[in-house]
Amino acid sequence: GTLSPFLAAAVAPSPAAAEQLLASWRVVEAVRTLRKWSIEGPPTNPRAAAGAVASELDIYVEEQQQEASELQALRALASESARRAEALEAEASEARAELERRDDEERRLLTRLTVSMATRSAILQVGARHLQMEVEEGASRLEATRLEVERRDAQLQVQQHELTSLKQQHSALCLQVRESIPPVSVMCRVRPSESYGAKAPANDQGGLVADSQEITVEDPSGRSRKFRMDRILDGGVSQEEVLGVAAPWVESFTRGGTACVLAYGATGSGKTYTLQGSDGCGTGPAEQRVLGLSHHALRRIIDGPGGGAVRLSILEVYCDQIRDLLALPQEGSPPALQCSRRDAQGRMVLEEVEVEVDSFAKAEEVLQRGYAARATDATLCNERSSRSHIVLTARSTTSDGQLVLVDLAGSENVHKSGADEGGKLLTEAKAINKSLSALADVVEAIAKRQAFVPYRNSRLTMLLEEILGQAKILLFVHVSPFGVDAPVTSHSLTFAGRVRSVDFGAQMLRKDQEQRLKSEHTRSMDANRRLESMIDQLRKELADLHKEKKEQKQQMAQLSEQLREQQREVTKEKELRSRLEAAGRGAESRGACADAGSGGAAGCGGSAVVPGQKPRTAPPTGVRRRVPTPHP
C-alpha cells in the first residue's frame, strides 16, 4: 500500500493487471480519506473532498461493472468453448472410430492385396515360363525363317541372274528380229464370212483360195489371179493372234525404233475392226467388246516389259483436211490444222495436241475420246462406215521410239455404197478415193525410182511422208471372202503387191546409211584398236625413256662427282706447282747471293746508290711477286 500507483502499474505483469492495481489503489485511497475524516474531522472544503471521493468510487464502480460484464462474456465464451470442445471431442471420437474402421479396412485390403499379389506373382511366373518357352520357340522359328530367307535369297539371286540372262537374250532376240524385219511387209487378212450376217450374198461359194503366203482370187467369170503376200490370215484369226503377228513391229518401238502399221482395203472389209476392235454396240446377244490392235499395242508398250509413259496424238484426214481429234471441237467438229509450216529439213510441222499417259487405262480413255470424234456415217455397204483416215501416233518419252497406226478409209464404189446420189457422202467418197489414188501414185513413183515423188498431192501423203521414209512398214490388206467382191479384192491385192515390191527410197537410203554407219563403226573400232596399240607402244616407249632418263641422271651424278674430284686434284696440283715454283725461285736467289759474296748490296738483292737518284729498296721479307700459273 505504500508503493506509488505508477510504480505498481510499471511492475504489473500486464496492462489489465496494471489497471486493476490502479483501481484498487483508488479504492484504498478513498477508504483512507474517509477514515481520516472520521478521526480528524472533515477537511476545510468537505464538499470538494466528498466529490473527489465520490468520483473515485464512481470510477471504481464503473470499472467493476465493466469487469462484471466482461466476466459474464467470458463465462458465455467459456460455455461456448466447452460446447465446442464437447463437439470436437465427439468428432474426435467419430474420427477415431472412422480411423479404426479404415485401419481395419486397410488391413483387410492389405491382406487381400498380399494374397492377390502372391497369386499374380505365381501367374506371372507361369506366364514368364510360357513366354520364355514361346520366345525360345520364336527364336528357333526365326532362325528357321532366316535360313529359309537366305535359301530363298540365294534362289532369288539365281533367278535374278537367270532373269538378267533372259532379258539379255530377249534383247538380243528382239534386235535380231528387228534387223530381220524387212523394210516393207504385207499381210492379208480375210474377213470371216459369218461376220456379214444377213448382208452376205446368197449362193456365193467364195472366190478366194489361200495358203500360207499365196492367195488366188477367182471372179464369177472363172478367171483367177494369184498374189503373193508375206503372210495370210484367214477368218479364224483372233485379235490377239493379230497382235502376235505384229509383235516385232511393236517391239521395235520399245528398242527406240520407228514402226508403222497400215490397214488398207475396200469399205466394209474389216480395217477398223483390226485396229480399233469392237465397242460392244452390236445388237446380237453374243456381241461383246473386243479390243483392237491399237489397244493391245499400247498395253504392251506402256505396261509391258521395258515399257513406260508415251505421248499420244490422233489425227484425222477428212476431205483433204488434217483435223486434231484430241483438241477441243470448234462448231461441233474437230479443228483443222495448218499444213503450211515446214522445218529446216523440209518436214511438215503440225501443232497437234499430245497427251502423255503412263498407264493403259489412261491410254484407253484417250483412244475412246479420239475414235469417238472420227467422222463416220451409214452406207449401203456398212452401217458405220469410216469417212476419214485415222493416224494414231505413240511417241516414247525416254527414247526415239515411235509407233504409228494408220486406219485408211476404204476405197469406195459410189454405186454400191449409195453415195452416187450426191451430198456429203459423195464428197467424202471422192476425197477418200482421191487420197488413196495419191498414195498409189507415191508408191508407183517410188517403185519406178522417179526423181520426183508427189507427196504433196494429198494431205494424207503429206502426213505420211516422214513416216514412210523412217519406219519399218507393215501393211494389213483386208479383203472379202466372197466371189462377188473379187474385182475389189483384186484391186486391193494389186495395190498391196505394189507396196510389197517397193523398198521406199528413204528405206534404201536408210539401209545404206545403216551400212555406212556399220562400216564407219567397224573402221572406227579398227582405228580405236590401232590407237590403243599405238598408245600401248607409246606408253612402253615413255617408260623406256623414263628409265633411260633415270639412268642418265645417275650417270650425270657420277660424272659430276668425277668432275668435282678432278677439280679437287687440279687445285691440289696447282698449289703444289706454285709451291715448287716459289721454292725454285728462292733457291735461285740464294745461289746468286752466294756467288756475289760481298760484292755489294746490289748483287744480293740490294741496289747501288747512284748520285742524283734515290736508292731502290728491296721488297719486304716474305712478299713474293705473283707469277702467272700456266693452265694444266
Short mmCIF file of N, CA and C in Angstrom, two decimals, residues 14 107 188 204 256 275 308 331 342 365 412 478 488-489 495 540 581 613 624 629:
data_model
loop_
_atom_site.label_atom_id
_atom_site.label_comp_id
_atom_site.label_asym_id
_atom_site.label_seq_id
_atom_site.Cartn_x
_atom_site.Cartn_y
_atom_site.Cartn_z
N SER A 14 0.93 -7.20 -16.76
CA SER A 14 0.18 -6.93 -17.99
C SER A 14 -0.56 -5.62 -17.81
N ARG A 107 -6.21 -53.04 -43.38
CA ARG A 107 -5.60 -54.33 -43.07
C ARG A 107 -6.22 -55.45 -43.91
N CYS A 188 -2.16 -60.23 -145.54
CA CYS A 188 -3.56 -60.18 -145.96
C CYS A 188 -4.43 -60.82 -144.89
N ASP A 204 -23.20 -67.70 -152.76
CA ASP A 204 -21.84 -67.33 -153.12
C ASP A 204 -20.90 -68.31 -152.43
N GLY A 256 13.54 -48.27 -129.27
CA GLY A 256 13.91 -46.98 -129.83
C GLY A 256 13.72 -46.87 -131.32
N LEU A 275 -7.84 -52.55 -136.18
CA LEU A 275 -7.09 -51.57 -135.40
C LEU A 275 -7.83 -51.12 -134.15
N GLY A 308 6.77 -47.86 -120.72
CA GLY A 308 6.73 -46.65 -119.90
C GLY A 308 5.76 -45.64 -120.48
N GLU A 331 -17.25 -25.47 -133.34
CA GLU A 331 -18.51 -25.50 -134.08
C GLU A 331 -18.96 -26.94 -134.34
N ARG A 342 6.98 -25.60 -142.38
CA ARG A 342 8.00 -26.61 -142.60
C ARG A 342 9.21 -26.28 -141.76
N GLU A 365 -8.72 -44.34 -122.38
CA GLU A 365 -9.62 -43.18 -122.37
C GLU A 365 -9.31 -42.23 -123.52
N GLU A 412 -13.97 -46.79 -152.21
CA GLU A 412 -15.43 -46.92 -152.22
C GLU A 412 -15.97 -46.87 -153.65
N HIS A 478 -7.05 -55.88 -146.22
CA HIS A 478 -8.26 -56.60 -145.83
C HIS A 478 -9.11 -56.87 -147.06
N VAL A 488 -12.94 -55.92 -156.47
CA VAL A 488 -12.41 -55.04 -155.43
C VAL A 488 -11.26 -55.71 -154.70
N THR A 489 -11.41 -57.01 -154.46
CA THR A 489 -10.34 -57.75 -153.79
C THR A 489 -9.07 -57.75 -154.62
N PHE A 495 -2.70 -53.42 -155.22
CA PHE A 495 -2.04 -52.32 -154.52
C PHE A 495 -1.09 -52.85 -153.46
N LYS A 540 54.99 -47.82 -123.59
CA LYS A 540 56.22 -48.59 -123.38
C LYS A 540 57.44 -47.72 -123.68
N GLU A 581 107.42 -23.76 -107.69
CA GLU A 581 107.97 -22.60 -108.38
C GLU A 581 108.54 -21.59 -107.37
N GLN A 613 120.12 9.97 -107.65
CA GLN A 613 118.94 9.08 -107.66
C GLN A 613 118.69 8.53 -106.27
N ARG A 624 106.18 -11.93 -102.02
CA ARG A 624 106.61 -12.53 -103.28
C ARG A 624 105.87 -11.92 -104.45
N THR A 629 100.46 -18.59 -113.47
CA THR A 629 100.50 -20.07 -113.44
C THR A 629 99.96 -20.59 -114.75
#
